[in-house]
Amino acid sequence: MARQTIRDIRRAELSQAAFDALVLHGIRGTTLERVAKIAGVSKGVVLHHFKDKDALFEGVQRKANTVLRICVTELLRHAETPLERLYAIIVGNFAAPVFQQEICHAWISLCSDVPHNRQSQRIQAVVHARMRSNLMSALRPLGVRDAPRVAFQLRTVMDGIWLRASFQIAPMDGAEGVAQVDYAARHLLAEAAIAPQDMDAALAKMQSLAGLILTTRAFRDQAMTGS
């Protein structure tokens, strides 16, 4: 594991402060001054590490996507079958460290900036490419005839649930998000004639692992620091 420099640590702290400001004030209301106040530093310190607001938001996007990637990757490490890989992706996208109402609010604010920011577009393109690759690695061995379309549909359902969670007043539980994607997955995979009990077992295993691993203090610290 690479040793973090003081600069890396400071940038991570400022990215967290920017993330917190984004949750509180939205993308339009998040200013360098507000980020500096939350971080307990001067605006000059923020500008020393991020040349402008766009660079700061890029850091926030990378941080949020890193947390999600770490959650999914950790579950994939324990997946022994393609079906378990599929449910590792689904459960990981709604894991406790990442699927929280505040993070959903920040996510929708960042997404609103994508059409106007090329760097945001590049980051999202990488995120979606990784998601597609992960899903395809699970779907193809399952004998899904039109795996690319099914992968697209599953990604769309997951994004839609994140969007819905960002709009509703009451927080959405991650288990509800998983249940909604599971419902879609079973219909989309109907042609593959997968035994329902096999899907039940794969889902239960990944949910159990998520509860045991992804909710620990050590894992949360690792995910939030991106180390």
CSV table of N, CA, C and O in Angstrom, one decimal, residues 94-175:
chain,number,residue,atom,x,y,z
A,94,PHE,N,-25.4,-0.3,-3.3
A,94,PHE,CA,-26.4,0.3,-2.3
A,94,PHE,C,-25.9,0.0,-0.9
A,94,PHE,O,-26.6,-0.1,0.1
A,95,ALA,N,-24.5,-0.2,-0.7
A,95,ALA,CA,-23.9,-0.5,0.6
A,95,ALA,C,-24.0,0.7,1.5
A,95,ALA,O,-24.0,1.9,1.0
A,96,ALA,N,-24.0,0.4,2.8
A,96,ALA,CA,-24.1,1.5,3.8
A,96,ALA,C,-23.1,2.6,3.7
A,96,ALA,O,-23.5,3.8,3.9
A,97,PRO,N,-21.8,2.4,3.4
A,97,PRO,CA,-20.9,3.5,3.3
A,97,PRO,C,-21.2,4.5,2.2
A,97,PRO,O,-20.7,5.6,2.3
A,98,VAL,N,-22.0,4.1,1.2
A,98,VAL,CA,-22.2,5.0,0.0
A,98,VAL,C,-23.6,5.4,-0.2
A,98,VAL,O,-23.9,6.5,-0.6
A,99,PHE,N,-24.6,4.5,0.1
A,99,PHE,CA,-26.0,4.8,-0.2
A,99,PHE,C,-26.6,5.4,1.0
A,99,PHE,O,-27.2,4.7,1.8
A,100,GLN,N,-26.4,6.7,1.1
A,100,GLN,CA,-27.0,7.5,2.2
A,100,GLN,C,-27.7,8.7,1.6
A,100,GLN,O,-27.3,9.2,0.5
A,101,GLN,N,-28.7,9.2,2.2
A,101,GLN,CA,-29.5,10.3,1.6
A,101,GLN,C,-28.6,11.5,1.3
A,101,GLN,O,-28.7,12.1,0.2
A,102,GLU,N,-27.7,11.9,2.2
A,102,GLU,CA,-26.8,13.0,1.9
A,102,GLU,C,-25.9,12.8,0.7
A,102,GLU,O,-25.7,13.7,-0.1
A,103,ILE,N,-25.4,11.5,0.5
A,103,ILE,CA,-24.6,11.2,-0.6
A,103,ILE,C,-25.4,11.2,-1.9
A,103,ILE,O,-25.0,11.7,-3.0
A,104,CYS,N,-26.7,10.8,-1.8
A,104,CYS,CA,-27.6,10.8,-3.0
A,104,CYS,C,-27.8,12.3,-3.4
A,104,CYS,O,-27.8,12.6,-4.6
A,105,HIS,N,-28.0,13.2,-2.4
A,105,HIS,CA,-28.2,14.6,-2.8
A,105,HIS,C,-26.9,15.1,-3.4
A,105,HIS,O,-27.0,15.9,-4.4
A,106,ALA,N,-25.8,14.8,-2.9
A,106,ALA,CA,-24.5,15.3,-3.5
A,106,ALA,C,-24.4,14.7,-4.9
A,106,ALA,O,-23.9,15.4,-5.8
A,107,TRP,N,-24.7,13.4,-5.1
A,107,TRP,CA,-24.5,12.8,-6.4
A,107,TRP,C,-25.4,13.4,-7.4
A,107,TRP,O,-24.9,13.7,-8.6
A,108,ILE,N,-26.6,13.8,-7.1
A,108,ILE,CA,-27.5,14.4,-8.1
A,108,ILE,C,-27.0,15.8,-8.4
A,108,ILE,O,-27.1,16.3,-9.6
A,109,SER,N,-26.4,16.5,-7.5
A,109,SER,CA,-25.8,17.8,-7.7
A,109,SER,C,-24.6,17.7,-8.7
A,109,SER,O,-24.5,18.5,-9.6
A,110,LEU,N,-23.8,16.7,-8.5
A,110,LEU,CA,-22.6,16.5,-9.3
A,110,LEU,C,-23.1,16.1,-10.7
A,110,LEU,O,-22.5,16.6,-11.7
A,111,CYS,N,-24.1,15.3,-10.8
A,111,CYS,CA,-24.6,14.8,-12.1
A,111,CYS,C,-25.1,16.0,-12.9
A,111,CYS,O,-25.0,16.0,-14.2
A,112,SER,N,-25.7,17.0,-12.3
A,112,SER,CA,-26.3,18.1,-13.0
A,112,SER,C,-25.2,19.0,-13.6
A,112,SER,O,-25.5,19.7,-14.5
A,113,ASP,N,-24.0,18.8,-13.2
A,113,ASP,CA,-22.9,19.5,-13.8
A,113,ASP,C,-22.2,18.8,-15.0
A,113,ASP,O,-21.5,19.5,-15.7
A,114,VAL,N,-22.6,17.6,-15.2
A,114,VAL,CA,-21.9,16.8,-16.2
A,114,VAL,C,-22.1,17.4,-17.6
A,114,VAL,O,-21.1,17.5,-18.4
A,115,PRO,N,-23.3,17.9,-18.0
A,115,PRO,CA,-23.5,18.4,-19.4
A,115,PRO,C,-22.6,19.6,-19.7
A,115,PRO,O,-22.4,20.0,-20.8
A,116,HIS,N,-22.1,20.3,-18.6
A,116,HIS,CA,-21.4,21.6,-18.8
A,116,HIS,C,-19.9,21.5,-18.5
A,116,HIS,O,-19.2,22.5,-18.6
A,117,ASN,N,-19.5,20.3,-18.1
A,117,ASN,CA,-18.1,20.2,-17.6
A,117,ASN,C,-17.4,18.9,-18.3
A,117,ASN,O,-17.9,17.8,-18.0
A,118,ARG,N,-16.4,19.1,-19.1
A,118,ARG,CA,-15.8,18.0,-19.8
A,118,ARG,C,-15.1,17.1,-18.9
A,118,ARG,O,-15.2,15.8,-19.1
A,119,GLN,N,-14.5,17.6,-17.9
A,119,GLN,CA,-13.8,16.7,-16.9
A,119,GLN,C,-14.8,15.8,-16.2
A,119,GLN,O,-14.6,14.6,-16.0
A,120,SER,N,-16.0,16.4,-15.8
A,120,SER,CA,-17.1,15.6,-15.2
A,120,SER,C,-17.6,14.5,-16.2
A,120,SER,O,-17.9,13.4,-15.8
A,121,GLN,N,-17.6,14.9,-17.5
A,121,GLN,CA,-18.1,13.9,-18.5
A,121,GLN,C,-17.1,12.8,-18.6
A,121,GLN,O,-17.5,11.6,-18.7
A,122,ARG,N,-15.8,13.1,-18.5
A,122,ARG,CA,-14.8,12.0,-18.6
A,122,ARG,C,-14.9,11.1,-17.4
A,122,ARG,O,-14.8,9.8,-17.5
A,123,ILE,N,-15.0,11.7,-16.2
A,123,ILE,CA,-15.1,10.8,-15.0
A,123,ILE,C,-16.3,9.9,-15.1
A,123,ILE,O,-16.2,8.7,-14.8
A,124,GLN,N,-17.5,10.5,-15.5
A,124,GLN,CA,-18.7,9.6,-15.6
A,124,GLN,C,-18.6,8.6,-16.6
A,124,GLN,O,-19.1,7.5,-16.5
A,125,ALA,N,-17.9,8.9,-17.7
A,125,ALA,CA,-17.7,7.9,-18.8
A,125,ALA,C,-16.9,6.7,-18.2
A,125,ALA,O,-17.2,5.5,-18.5
A,126,VAL,N,-15.8,7.0,-17.4
A,126,VAL,CA,-15.0,5.9,-16.8
A,126,VAL,C,-15.9,5.1,-15.9
A,126,VAL,O,-15.8,3.9,-15.9
A,127,VAL,N,-16.7,5.8,-15.1
A,127,VAL,CA,-17.5,5.1,-14.1
A,127,VAL,C,-18.5,4.1,-14.8
A,127,VAL,O,-18.6,3.0,-14.4
A,128,HIS,N,-19.1,4.6,-15.8
A,128,HIS,CA,-20.1,3.8,-16.6
A,128,HIS,C,-19.4,2.6,-17.3
A,128,HIS,O,-20.0,1.5,-17.4
A,129,ALA,N,-18.2,2.9,-17.8
A,129,ALA,CA,-17.5,1.8,-18.5
A,129,ALA,C,-17.1,0.7,-17.5
A,129,ALA,O,-17.2,-0.5,-17.9
A,130,ARG,N,-16.7,1.1,-16.3
A,130,ARG,CA,-16.4,0.1,-15.3
A,130,ARG,C,-17.6,-0.7,-14.9
A,130,ARG,O,-17.5,-1.9,-14.8
A,131,MET,N,-18.7,0.0,-14.7
A,131,MET,CA,-19.9,-0.7,-14.4
A,131,MET,C,-20.4,-1.7,-15.4
A,131,MET,O,-20.7,-2.8,-15.2
A,132,ARG,N,-20.3,-1.2,-16.7
A,132,ARG,CA,-20.7,-2.1,-17.8
A,132,ARG,C,-19.8,-3.3,-17.9
A,132,ARG,O,-20.2,-4.4,-18.0
A,133,SER,N,-18.5,-3.1,-17.7
A,133,SER,CA,-17.5,-4.2,-17.7
A,133,SER,C,-17.8,-5.2,-16.6
A,133,SER,O,-17.8,-6.4,-16.8
A,134,ASN,N,-18.1,-4.7,-15.4
A,134,ASN,CA,-18.3,-5.6,-14.3
A,134,ASN,C,-19.6,-6.4,-14.5
A,134,ASN,O,-19.6,-7.6,-14.3
A,135,LEU,N,-20.6,-5.8,-15.0
A,135,LEU,CA,-21.9,-6.5,-15.3
A,135,LEU,C,-21.7,-7.5,-16.4
A,135,LEU,O,-22.3,-8.6,-16.3
A,136,MET,N,-21.0,-7.1,-17.5
A,136,MET,CA,-20.8,-8.1,-18.6
A,136,MET,C,-20.1,-9.3,-18.1
A,136,MET,O,-20.3,-10.4,-18.6
A,137,SER,N,-19.1,-9.1,-17.2
A,137,SER,CA,-18.3,-10.3,-16.7
A,137,SER,C,-19.2,-11.3,-16.0
A,137,SER,O,-18.9,-12.4,-15.9
A,138,ALA,N,-20.3,-10.8,-15.4
A,138,ALA,CA,-21.3,-11.6,-14.7
A,138,ALA,C,-22.3,-12.2,-15.6
A,138,ALA,O,-22.7,-13.4,-15.5
A,139,LEU,N,-22.8,-11.4,-16.6
A,139,LEU,CA,-23.9,-11.8,-17.4
A,139,LEU,C,-23.6,-12.8,-18.5
A,139,LEU,O,-24.3,-13.7,-18.8
A,140,ARG,N,-22.4,-12.6,-19.1
A,140,ARG,CA,-22.1,-13.5,-20.3
A,140,ARG,C,-22.0,-15.0,-19.8
A,140,ARG,O,-22.5,-15.8,-20.5
A,141,PRO,N,-21.3,-15.3,-18.7
A,141,PRO,CA,-21.2,-16.7,-18.3
A,141,PRO,C,-22.6,-17.3,-17.9
A,141,PRO,O,-22.7,-18.5,-17.9
A,142,LEU,N,-23.6,-16.4,-17.7
A,142,LEU,CA,-24.9,-16.9,-17.3
A,142,LEU,C,-25.7,-17.3,-18.5
A,142,LEU,O,-26.9,-17.8,-18.4
A,143,GLY,N,-25.2,-17.0,-19.7
A,143,GLY,CA,-25.9,-17.4,-20.9
A,143,GLY,C,-27.0,-16.4,-21.3
A,143,GLY,O,-27.9,-16.7,-22.0
A,144,VAL,N,-26.8,-15.2,-20.9
A,144,VAL,CA,-27.8,-14.1,-21.2
A,144,VAL,C,-27.6,-13.7,-22.7
A,144,VAL,O,-26.5,-13.4,-23.1
A,145,ARG,N,-28.6,-13.9,-23.5
A,145,ARG,CA,-28.5,-13.7,-24.9
A,145,ARG,C,-28.1,-12.3,-25.3
A,145,ARG,O,-27.2,-12.1,-26.1
A,146,ASP,N,-28.7,-11.3,-24.8
A,146,ASP,CA,-28.4,-9.9,-25.1
A,146,ASP,C,-27.8,-9.2,-23.9
A,146,ASP,O,-28.4,-8.3,-23.3
A,147,ALA,N,-26.6,-9.7,-23.5
A,147,ALA,CA,-26.0,-9.2,-22.3
A,147,ALA,C,-25.8,-7.7,-22.3
A,147,ALA,O,-26.0,-7.0,-21.3
A,148,PRO,N,-25.3,-7.1,-23.4
A,148,PRO,CA,-25.1,-5.6,-23.4
A,148,PRO,C,-26.4,-4.9,-23.1
A,148,PRO,O,-26.4,-3.9,-22.3
A,149,ARG,N,-27.5,-5.3,-23.7
A,149,ARG,CA,-28.8,-4.6,-23.4
A,149,ARG,C,-29.2,-4.8,-21.9
A,149,ARG,O,-29.7,-3.9,-21.3
A,150,VAL,N,-29.1,-6.0,-21.4
A,150,VAL,CA,-29.4,-6.3,-20.0
A,150,VAL,C,-28.5,-5.5,-19.1
A,150,VAL,O,-29.0,-4.9,-18.1
A,151,ALA,N,-27.2,-5.4,-19.4
A,151,ALA,CA,-26.3,-4.6,-18.6
A,151,ALA,C,-26.8,-3.1,-18.6
A,151,ALA,O,-26.8,-2.5,-17.5
A,152,PHE,N,-27.1,-2.6,-19.7
A,152,PHE,CA,-27.6,-1.2,-19.8
A,152,PHE,C,-28.9,-1.0,-19.0
A,152,PHE,O,-29.0,0.0,-18.3
A,153,GLN,N,-29.8,-2.0,-19.1
A,153,GLN,CA,-31.0,-1.9,-18.3
A,153,GLN,C,-30.8,-1.9,-16.8
A,153,GLN,O,-31.4,-1.1,-16.0
A,154,LEU,N,-29.9,-2.8,-16.4
A,154,LEU,CA,-29.6,-2.8,-14.9
A,154,LEU,C,-28.9,-1.6,-14.4
A,154,LEU,O,-29.2,-1.1,-13.4
A,155,ARG,N,-28.0,-1.0,-15.3
A,155,ARG,CA,-27.4,0.2,-14.9
A,155,ARG,C,-28.4,1.4,-14.8
A,155,ARG,O,-28.3,2.2,-13.9
A,156,THR,N,-29.3,1.4,-15.7
A,156,THR,CA,-30.4,2.4,-15.7
A,156,THR,C,-31.3,2.3,-14.5
A,156,THR,O,-31.6,3.3,-13.9
A,157,VAL,N,-31.6,1.1,-14.1
A,157,VAL,CA,-32.4,0.9,-12.9
A,157,VAL,C,-31.7,1.4,-11.7
A,157,VAL,O,-32.3,2.1,-10.8
A,158,MET,N,-30.4,1.0,-11.6
A,158,MET,CA,-29.6,1.5,-10.4
A,158,MET,C,-29.5,3.0,-10.4
A,158,MET,O,-29.7,3.6,-9.3
A,159,ASP,N,-29.2,3.6,-11.5
A,159,ASP,CA,-29.1,5.1,-11.5
A,159,ASP,C,-30.5,5.7,-11.2
A,159,ASP,O,-30.6,6.7,-10.5
A,160,GLY,N,-31.6,5.1,-11.7
A,160,GLY,CA,-32.9,5.6,-11.4
A,160,GLY,C,-33.2,5.5,-9.9
A,160,GLY,O,-33.9,6.5,-9.4
A,161,ILE,N,-32.8,4.5,-9.2
A,161,ILE,CA,-33.1,4.4,-7.8
A,161,ILE,C,-32.3,5.4,-7.0
A,161,ILE,O,-32.8,6.0,-6.1
A,162,TRP,N,-31.0,5.6,-7.4
A,162,TRP,CA,-30.3,6.7,-6.8
A,162,TRP,C,-30.9,8.1,-7.0
A,162,TRP,O,-31.0,8.9,-6.1
A,163,LEU,N,-31.5,8.3,-8.2
A,163,LEU,CA,-32.2,9.5,-8.5
A,163,LEU,C,-33.4,9.7,-7.6
A,163,LEU,O,-33.7,10.7,-7.0
A,164,ARG,N,-34.2,8.6,-7.5
A,164,ARG,CA,-35.4,8.6,-6.7
A,164,ARG,C,-35.1,8.8,-5.3
A,164,ARG,O,-35.8,9.6,-4.6
A,165,ALA,N,-34.0,8.2,-4.8
A,165,ALA,CA,-33.6,8.4,-3.4
A,165,ALA,C,-33.2,9.8,-3.1
A,165,ALA,O,-33.3,10.3,-2.0
A,166,SER,N,-32.6,10.5,-4.1
A,166,SER,CA,-32.2,11.9,-3.9
A,166,SER,C,-33.4,12.9,-3.8
A,166,SER,O,-33.3,14.0,-3.3
A,167,PHE,N,-34.5,12.5,-4.4
A,167,PHE,CA,-35.7,13.3,-4.4
A,167,PHE,C,-36.6,13.2,-3.3
A,167,PHE,O,-37.3,14.1,-2.8
A,168,GLN,N,-36.8,11.9,-2.8
A,168,GLN,CA,-37.8,11.7,-1.8
A,168,GLN,C,-37.4,12.3,-0.4
A,168,GLN,O,-36.2,12.4,-0.1
A,169,ILE,N,-38.4,12.6,0.4
A,169,ILE,CA,-38.1,13.3,1.7
A,169,ILE,C,-37.5,12.3,2.7
A,169,ILE,O,-36.5,12.6,3.3
A,170,ALA,N,-38.2,11.1,2.8
A,170,ALA,CA,-37.7,10.1,3.8
A,170,ALA,C,-36.5,9.4,3.2
A,170,ALA,O,-36.5,9.0,2.0
A,171,PRO,N,-35.5,9.1,3.9
A,171,PRO,CA,-34.3,8.4,3.4
A,171,PRO,C,-34.7,7.0,2.9
A,171,PRO,O,-35.6,6.3,3.5
A,172,MET,N,-34.1,6.5,1.9
A,172,MET,CA,-34.4,5.2,1.4
A,172,MET,C,-33.3,4.2,1.9
A,172,MET,O,-32.1,4.5,1.9
A,173,ASP,N,-33.7,3.1,2.4
A,173,ASP,CA,-32.8,2.1,2.9
A,173,ASP,C,-32.1,1.4,1.8
A,173,ASP,O,-32.8,1.1,0.7
A,174,GLY,N,-30.9,1.1,2.0
A,174,GLY,CA,-30.1,0.4,0.9
A,174,GLY,C,-30.8,-1.0,0.5
A,174,GLY,O,-30.7,-1.4,-0.6
A,175,ALA,N,-31.4,-1.6,1.5
A,175,ALA,CA,-32.0,-2.9,1.2
A,175,ALA,C,-33.2,-2.8,0.3
A,175,ALA,O,-33.4,-3.6,-0.6
